[in-house]
Short mmCIF file of C-alpha atoms in Angstrom, two decimals:
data_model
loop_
_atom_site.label_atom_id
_atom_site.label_comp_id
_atom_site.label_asym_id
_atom_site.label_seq_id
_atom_site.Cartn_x
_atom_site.Cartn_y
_atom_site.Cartn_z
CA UNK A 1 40.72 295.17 128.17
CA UNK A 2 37.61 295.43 126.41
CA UNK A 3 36.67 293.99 123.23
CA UNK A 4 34.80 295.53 120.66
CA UNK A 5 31.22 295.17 119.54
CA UNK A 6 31.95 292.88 116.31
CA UNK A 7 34.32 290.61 118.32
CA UNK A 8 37.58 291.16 116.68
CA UNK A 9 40.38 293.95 116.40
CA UNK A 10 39.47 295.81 113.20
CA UNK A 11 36.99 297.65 114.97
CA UNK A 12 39.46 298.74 117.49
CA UNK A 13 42.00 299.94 114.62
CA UNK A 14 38.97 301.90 113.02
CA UNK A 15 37.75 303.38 115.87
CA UNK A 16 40.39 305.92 115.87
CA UNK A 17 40.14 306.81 112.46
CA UNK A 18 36.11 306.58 112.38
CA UNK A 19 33.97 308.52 114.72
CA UNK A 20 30.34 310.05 114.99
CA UNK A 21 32.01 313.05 116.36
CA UNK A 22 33.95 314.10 113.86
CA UNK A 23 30.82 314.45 111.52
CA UNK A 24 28.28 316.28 114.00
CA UNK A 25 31.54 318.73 114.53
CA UNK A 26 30.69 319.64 111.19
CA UNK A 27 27.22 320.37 111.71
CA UNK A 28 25.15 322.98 113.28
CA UNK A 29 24.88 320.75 116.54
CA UNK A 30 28.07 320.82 117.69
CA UNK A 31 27.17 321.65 121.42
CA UNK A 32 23.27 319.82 121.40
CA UNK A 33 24.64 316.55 120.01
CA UNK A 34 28.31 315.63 122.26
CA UNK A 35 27.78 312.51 121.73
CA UNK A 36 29.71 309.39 120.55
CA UNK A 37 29.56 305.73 120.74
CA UNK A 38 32.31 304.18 122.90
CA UNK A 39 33.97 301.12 122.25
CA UNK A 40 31.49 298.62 123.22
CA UNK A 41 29.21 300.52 120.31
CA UNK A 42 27.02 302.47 122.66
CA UNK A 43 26.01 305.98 122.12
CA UNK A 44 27.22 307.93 125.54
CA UNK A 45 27.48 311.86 126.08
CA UNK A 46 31.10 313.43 126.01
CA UNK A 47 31.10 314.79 129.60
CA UNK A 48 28.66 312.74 131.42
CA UNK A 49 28.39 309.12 129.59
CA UNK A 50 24.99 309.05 129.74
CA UNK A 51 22.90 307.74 126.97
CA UNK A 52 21.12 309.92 124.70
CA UNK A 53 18.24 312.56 126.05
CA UNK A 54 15.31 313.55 123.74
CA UNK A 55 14.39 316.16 126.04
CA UNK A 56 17.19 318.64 125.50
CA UNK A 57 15.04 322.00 125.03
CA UNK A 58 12.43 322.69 127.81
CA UNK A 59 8.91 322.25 126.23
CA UNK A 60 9.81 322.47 122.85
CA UNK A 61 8.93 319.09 121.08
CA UNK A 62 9.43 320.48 117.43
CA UNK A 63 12.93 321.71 118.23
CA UNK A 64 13.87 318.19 119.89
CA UNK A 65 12.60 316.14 117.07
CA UNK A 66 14.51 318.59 114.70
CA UNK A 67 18.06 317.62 116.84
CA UNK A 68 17.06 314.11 116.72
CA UNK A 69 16.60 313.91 113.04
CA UNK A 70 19.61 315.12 112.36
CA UNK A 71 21.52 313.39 115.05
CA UNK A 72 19.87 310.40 112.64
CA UNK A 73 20.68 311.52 109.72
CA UNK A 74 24.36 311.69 111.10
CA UNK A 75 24.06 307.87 112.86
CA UNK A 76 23.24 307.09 108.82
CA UNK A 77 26.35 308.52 107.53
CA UNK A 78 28.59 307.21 109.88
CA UNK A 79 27.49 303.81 109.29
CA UNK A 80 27.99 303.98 105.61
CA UNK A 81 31.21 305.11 106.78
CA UNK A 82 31.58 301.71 108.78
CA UNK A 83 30.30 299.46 106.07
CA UNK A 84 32.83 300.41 103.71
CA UNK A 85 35.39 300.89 105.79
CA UNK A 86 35.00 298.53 108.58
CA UNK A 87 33.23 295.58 106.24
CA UNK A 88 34.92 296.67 103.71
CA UNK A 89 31.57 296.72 101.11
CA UNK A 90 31.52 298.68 98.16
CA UNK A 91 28.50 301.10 97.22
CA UNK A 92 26.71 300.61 93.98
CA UNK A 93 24.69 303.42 92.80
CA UNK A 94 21.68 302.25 90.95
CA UNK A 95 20.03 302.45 88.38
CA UNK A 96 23.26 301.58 86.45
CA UNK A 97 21.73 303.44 83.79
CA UNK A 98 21.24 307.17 85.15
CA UNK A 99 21.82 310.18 83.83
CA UNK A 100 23.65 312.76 85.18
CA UNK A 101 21.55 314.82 86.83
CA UNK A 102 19.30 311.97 87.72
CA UNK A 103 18.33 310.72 91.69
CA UNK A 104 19.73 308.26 92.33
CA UNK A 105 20.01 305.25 95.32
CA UNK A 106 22.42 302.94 96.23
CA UNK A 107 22.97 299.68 97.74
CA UNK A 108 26.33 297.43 99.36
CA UNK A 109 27.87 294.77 98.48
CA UNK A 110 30.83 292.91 99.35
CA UNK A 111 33.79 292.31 96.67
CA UNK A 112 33.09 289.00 95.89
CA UNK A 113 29.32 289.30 96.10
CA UNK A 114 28.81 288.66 92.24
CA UNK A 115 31.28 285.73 91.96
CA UNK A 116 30.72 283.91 94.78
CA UNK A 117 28.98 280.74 94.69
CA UNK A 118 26.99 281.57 98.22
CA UNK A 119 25.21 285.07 98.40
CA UNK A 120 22.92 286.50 101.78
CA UNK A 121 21.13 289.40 101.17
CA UNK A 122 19.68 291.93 103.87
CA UNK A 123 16.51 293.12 103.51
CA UNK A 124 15.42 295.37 106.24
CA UNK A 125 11.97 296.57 107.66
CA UNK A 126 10.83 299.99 106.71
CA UNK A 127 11.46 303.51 108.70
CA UNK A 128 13.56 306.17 107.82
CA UNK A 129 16.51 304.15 108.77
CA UNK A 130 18.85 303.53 105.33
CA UNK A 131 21.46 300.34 104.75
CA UNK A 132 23.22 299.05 107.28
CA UNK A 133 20.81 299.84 110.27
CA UNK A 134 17.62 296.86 111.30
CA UNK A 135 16.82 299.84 113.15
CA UNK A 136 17.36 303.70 114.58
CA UNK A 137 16.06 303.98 117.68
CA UNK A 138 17.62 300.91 118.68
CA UNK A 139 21.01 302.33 117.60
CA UNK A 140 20.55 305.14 120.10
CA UNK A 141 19.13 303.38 122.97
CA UNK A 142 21.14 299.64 122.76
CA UNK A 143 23.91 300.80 120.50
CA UNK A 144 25.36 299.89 116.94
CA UNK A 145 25.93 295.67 118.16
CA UNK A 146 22.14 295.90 118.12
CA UNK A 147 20.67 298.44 116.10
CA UNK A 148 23.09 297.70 113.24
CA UNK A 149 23.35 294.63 110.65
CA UNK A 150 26.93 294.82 111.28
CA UNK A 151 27.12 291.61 113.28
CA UNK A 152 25.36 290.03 110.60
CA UNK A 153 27.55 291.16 107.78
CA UNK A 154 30.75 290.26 109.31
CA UNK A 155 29.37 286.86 110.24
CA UNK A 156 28.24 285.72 106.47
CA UNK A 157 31.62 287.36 105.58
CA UNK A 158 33.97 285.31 107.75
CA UNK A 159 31.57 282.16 106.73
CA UNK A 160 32.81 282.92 103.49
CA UNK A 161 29.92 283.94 101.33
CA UNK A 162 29.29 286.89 99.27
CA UNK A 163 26.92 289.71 100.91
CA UNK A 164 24.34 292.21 100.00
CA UNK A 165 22.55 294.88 101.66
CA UNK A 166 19.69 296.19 100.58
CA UNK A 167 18.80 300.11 100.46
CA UNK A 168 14.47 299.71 100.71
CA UNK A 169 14.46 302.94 102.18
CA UNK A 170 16.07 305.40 99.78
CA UNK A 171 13.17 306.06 98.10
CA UNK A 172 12.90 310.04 97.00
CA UNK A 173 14.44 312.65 96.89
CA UNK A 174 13.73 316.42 98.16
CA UNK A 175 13.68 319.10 95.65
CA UNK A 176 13.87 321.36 97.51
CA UNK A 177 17.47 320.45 98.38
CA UNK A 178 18.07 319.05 95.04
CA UNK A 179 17.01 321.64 92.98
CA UNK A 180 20.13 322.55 91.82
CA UNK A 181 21.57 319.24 90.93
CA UNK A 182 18.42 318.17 89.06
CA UNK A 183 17.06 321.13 87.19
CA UNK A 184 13.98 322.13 85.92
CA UNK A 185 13.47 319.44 83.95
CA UNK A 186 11.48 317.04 86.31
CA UNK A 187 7.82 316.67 85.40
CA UNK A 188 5.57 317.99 87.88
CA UNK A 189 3.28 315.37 87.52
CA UNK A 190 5.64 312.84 88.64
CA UNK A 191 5.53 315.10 92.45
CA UNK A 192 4.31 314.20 95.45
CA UNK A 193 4.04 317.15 98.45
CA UNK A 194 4.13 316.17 102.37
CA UNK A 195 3.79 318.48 104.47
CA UNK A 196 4.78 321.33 101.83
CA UNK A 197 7.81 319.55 100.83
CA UNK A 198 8.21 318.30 96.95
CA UNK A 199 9.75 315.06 96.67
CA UNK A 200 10.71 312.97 93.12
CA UNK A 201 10.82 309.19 93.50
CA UNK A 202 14.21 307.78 92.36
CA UNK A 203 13.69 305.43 89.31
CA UNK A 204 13.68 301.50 90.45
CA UNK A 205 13.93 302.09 94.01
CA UNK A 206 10.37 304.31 94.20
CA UNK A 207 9.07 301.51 96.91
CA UNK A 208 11.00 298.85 99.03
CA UNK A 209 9.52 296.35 96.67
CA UNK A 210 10.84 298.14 93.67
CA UNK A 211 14.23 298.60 95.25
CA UNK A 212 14.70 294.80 95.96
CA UNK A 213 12.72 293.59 92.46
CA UNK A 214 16.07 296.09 90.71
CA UNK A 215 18.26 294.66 92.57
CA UNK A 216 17.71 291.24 92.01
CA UNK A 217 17.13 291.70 88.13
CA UNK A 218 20.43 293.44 87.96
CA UNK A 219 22.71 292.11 90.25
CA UNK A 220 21.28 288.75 92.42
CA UNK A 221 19.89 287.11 89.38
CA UNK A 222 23.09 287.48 87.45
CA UNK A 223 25.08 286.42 90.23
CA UNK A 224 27.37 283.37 90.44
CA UNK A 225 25.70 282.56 93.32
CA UNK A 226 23.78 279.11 92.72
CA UNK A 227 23.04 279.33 97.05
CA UNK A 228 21.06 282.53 97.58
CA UNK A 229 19.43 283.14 101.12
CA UNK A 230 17.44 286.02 102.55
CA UNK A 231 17.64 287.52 106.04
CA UNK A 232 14.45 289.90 105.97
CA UNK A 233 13.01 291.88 109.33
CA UNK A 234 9.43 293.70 109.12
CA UNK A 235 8.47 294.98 105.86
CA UNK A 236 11.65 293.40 104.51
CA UNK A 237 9.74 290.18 104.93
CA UNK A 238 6.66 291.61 102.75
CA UNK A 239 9.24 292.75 99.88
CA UNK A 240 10.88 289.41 99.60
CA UNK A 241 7.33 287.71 99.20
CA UNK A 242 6.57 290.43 96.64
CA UNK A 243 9.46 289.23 94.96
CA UNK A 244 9.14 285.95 95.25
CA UNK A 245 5.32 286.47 93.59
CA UNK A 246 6.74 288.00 90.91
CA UNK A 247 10.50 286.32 89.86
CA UNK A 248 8.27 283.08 91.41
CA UNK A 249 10.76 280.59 89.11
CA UNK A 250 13.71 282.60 89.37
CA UNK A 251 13.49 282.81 93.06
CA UNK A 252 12.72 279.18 93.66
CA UNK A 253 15.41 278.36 92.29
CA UNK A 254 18.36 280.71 93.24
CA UNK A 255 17.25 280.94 97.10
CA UNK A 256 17.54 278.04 99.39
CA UNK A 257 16.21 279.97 102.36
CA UNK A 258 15.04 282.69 103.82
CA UNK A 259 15.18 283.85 107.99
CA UNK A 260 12.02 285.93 108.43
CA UNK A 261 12.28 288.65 111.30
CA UNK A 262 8.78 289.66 113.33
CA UNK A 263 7.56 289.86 109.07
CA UNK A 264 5.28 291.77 107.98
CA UNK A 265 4.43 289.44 105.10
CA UNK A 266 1.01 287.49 104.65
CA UNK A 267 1.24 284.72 102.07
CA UNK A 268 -2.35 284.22 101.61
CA UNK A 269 -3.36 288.09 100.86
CA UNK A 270 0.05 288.28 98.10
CA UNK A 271 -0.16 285.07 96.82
CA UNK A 272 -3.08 284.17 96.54
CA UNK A 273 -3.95 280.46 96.22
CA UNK A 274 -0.55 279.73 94.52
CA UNK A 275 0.36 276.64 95.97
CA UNK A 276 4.09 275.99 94.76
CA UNK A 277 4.66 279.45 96.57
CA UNK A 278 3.06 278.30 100.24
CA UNK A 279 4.57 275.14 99.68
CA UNK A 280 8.13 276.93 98.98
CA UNK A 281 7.43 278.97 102.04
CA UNK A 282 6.54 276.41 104.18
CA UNK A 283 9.80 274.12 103.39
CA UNK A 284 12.38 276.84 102.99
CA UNK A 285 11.57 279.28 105.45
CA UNK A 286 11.75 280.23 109.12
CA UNK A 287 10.40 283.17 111.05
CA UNK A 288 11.87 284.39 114.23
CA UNK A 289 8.94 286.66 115.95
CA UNK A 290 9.03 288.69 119.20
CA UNK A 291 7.75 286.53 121.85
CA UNK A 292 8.50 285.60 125.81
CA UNK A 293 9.63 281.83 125.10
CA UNK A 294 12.96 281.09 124.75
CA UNK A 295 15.02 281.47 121.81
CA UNK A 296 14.11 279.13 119.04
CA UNK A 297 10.83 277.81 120.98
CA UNK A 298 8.11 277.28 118.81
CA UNK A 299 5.39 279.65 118.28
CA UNK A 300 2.33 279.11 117.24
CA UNK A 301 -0.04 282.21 115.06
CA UNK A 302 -3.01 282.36 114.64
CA UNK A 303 -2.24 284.90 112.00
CA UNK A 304 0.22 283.09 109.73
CA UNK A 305 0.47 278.71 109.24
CA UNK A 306 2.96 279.87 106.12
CA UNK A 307 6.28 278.64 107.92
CA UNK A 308 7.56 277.55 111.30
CA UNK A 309 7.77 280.31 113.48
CA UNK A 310 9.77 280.49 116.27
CA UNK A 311 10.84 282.38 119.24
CA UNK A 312 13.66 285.52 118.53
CA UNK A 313 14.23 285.18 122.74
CA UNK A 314 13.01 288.78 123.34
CA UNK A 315 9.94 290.73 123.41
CA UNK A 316 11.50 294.17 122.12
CA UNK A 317 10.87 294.45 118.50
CA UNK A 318 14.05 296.39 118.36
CA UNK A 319 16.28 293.61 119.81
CA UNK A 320 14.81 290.60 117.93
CA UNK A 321 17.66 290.74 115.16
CA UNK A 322 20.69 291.09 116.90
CA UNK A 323 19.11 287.92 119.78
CA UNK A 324 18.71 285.48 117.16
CA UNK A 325 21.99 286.68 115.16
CA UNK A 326 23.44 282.89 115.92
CA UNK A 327 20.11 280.61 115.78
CA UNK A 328 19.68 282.56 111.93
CA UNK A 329 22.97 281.28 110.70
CA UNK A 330 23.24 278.30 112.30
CA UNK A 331 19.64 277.60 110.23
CA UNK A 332 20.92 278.56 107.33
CA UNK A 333 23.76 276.66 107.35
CA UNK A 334 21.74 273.60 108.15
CA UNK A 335 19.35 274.47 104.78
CA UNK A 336 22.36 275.10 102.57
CA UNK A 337 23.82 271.78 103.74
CA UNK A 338 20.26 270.09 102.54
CA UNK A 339 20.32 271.93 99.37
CA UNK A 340 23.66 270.35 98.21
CA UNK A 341 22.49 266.90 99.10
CA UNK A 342 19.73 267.03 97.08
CA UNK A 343 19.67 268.30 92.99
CA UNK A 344 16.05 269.46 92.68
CA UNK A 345 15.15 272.16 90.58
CA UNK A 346 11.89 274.25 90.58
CA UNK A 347 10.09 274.81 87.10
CA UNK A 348 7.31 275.55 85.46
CA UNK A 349 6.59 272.03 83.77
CA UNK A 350 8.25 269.88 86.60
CA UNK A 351 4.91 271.39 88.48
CA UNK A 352 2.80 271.52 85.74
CA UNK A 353 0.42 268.36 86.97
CA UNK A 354 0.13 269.79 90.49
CA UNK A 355 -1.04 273.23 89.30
CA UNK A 356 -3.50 271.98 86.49
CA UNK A 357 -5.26 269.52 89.37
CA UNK A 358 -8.60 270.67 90.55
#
């Protein structure tokens, strides 16, 4: 018998119930897009179990790119569907203070994410993938064990800590399929066209940095949590360090470690010369890059001396995450068991004499 992608029978329960079918049967792609993933997670076709062919139209790019956006946008829905139905996280719609007819975004969190005393957050890299996912294309090609942060949720979960994931993506919204819903109240001024298309940036998640800065104030910050840690791939990696430049004390404080994925992030160029924050970087940080070396090998860059960097144990970009799933807790778990041992606290005046020597 086979066993399902996330390694226990929940999944196989859900599967029944749960399926990427059932919402392209209620799209316009009924017959282009017969496909579902099986029940090792992989996308297959309906009659001939083959994985998923761009190609579908002779010679007609524009029309295939069309059928694979909304084959994405369907891959999204489905798993929000399996977040909060399979990980059982709730969605939080943010800001907490919108209007009515406002945009808004949304994030996930577990039940217990704001009371328990160890939180991991998700941060992923940027695309036009939304929560849940490190990555589309790697959904459709490799399937959701891979191309999802599934694994990773259920993992933190059944370690018993608290979990959020991030939403960096979520940033606008079209007007012209919004129109209704907002008015004619925007201001115009506050527009930006592509390609002919009017968008409205939703308030405190406008940017990936923005998103994760709104979260934090709001939710991480006034957490229970006294053991926060980061798990941040590509861009993800640049928003944490945003954050970190600008809740610097906060941060310091709260997060005892964060797993950088093939980051995007360059402590010199958003830092500056602040040394408590390459210091903190150096001693509670690890980055797991794309590389032909074993897993967990060490890397050296020539790029970034910021933090040990080590081997993910695969040289697809797309595959890093899910190949260094294990090595990521098992690191954390070794830095959270550090943190308790020790009862130092990061402030302003305990590094006062280090800053002021020149």
């Amino acid at each position: 018998m086979m066993t399902d992608f996330t390694g226990d029978h929940m999944w196989l329960q859900i599967q029944h119930e749960l399926s990427l079918r059932k919402l392209i049967e209620g799209s316009e792609y009924q017959e282009e897009l017969k496909y579902d993933f099986n029940i090792k997670g992989e996308l297959r076709h309906l009659d001939t179990n083959e994985s998923f062919v761009f190609n579908y139209y002779k010679n007609a790019h524009e029309q295939n790119h069309k059928r694979y956006q909304v084959l994405g946008h369907l891959i999204t829905q489905y798993v929000y569907e399996l977040l909060e139905k399979v990980c059982m996280l709730q969605k939080v719609y943010i800001p907490t203070d919108a209007t009515e007819v406002e945009p808004r975004s949304f994030f996930f969190m577990s039940k217990n994410a704001l009371s328990s005393s160890s939180l991991i957050v998700l941060l992923q890299d940027h695309g036009v993938f939304c929560a849940g996912q490190w990555g589309q294309r790697t959904i459709v090609s490799e399937g959701l064990r891979h191309g999802t942060q599934i694994p990773f949720i259920k993992m933190a979960l059944q370690s018993h800590r608290g979990v959020i994931v991030l939403n960096p993506n979520d940033n606008f919204v079209d007007l012209k399929t919004e129109k209704e819903r907002l008015g004619s109240s925007t201001r115009e001024e506050a527009l930006t066209s592509t390609q002919s298309i009017w968008w409205i940036p939703k308030r405190g998640s406008s940017s990936p940095e923005e998103h994760t800065i709104y979260v934090w104030d709001h939710f991480i910050s006034k957490s229970a949590a006294k053991n926060v840690a980061f798990i941040a791939h590509g861009y993800g990696g640049l928003a944490f360090v945003d954050l970190l430049v600008q809740r610097k004390w906060e941060v310091m404080n709260k997060v005892y470690s964060v797993a950088f994925i093939d980051s995007m992030h360059n402590t010199q160029h958003q830092a500056g010369s602040d040394p408590q924050i390459q210091e903190w970087i150096q001693k509670y940080c690890r980055e797991w890059v794309s590389n032909s070396k074993p897993l967990d090998k060490a890397v050296g860059s020539l790029v970034k001396m910021d933090c040990p960097t080590v081997s993910a144990g695969t040289e697809r970009y797309g595959l890093a995450p899910s190949c260094c799933l294990h090595a990521i807790f098992k690191y954390l778990k070794s830095m959270l068991k550090a943190k308790t041992t020790t009862s130092f606290r990061y402030s302003p005046v305990a590094t006062r004499s280090s800053t002021s020597k020149k």
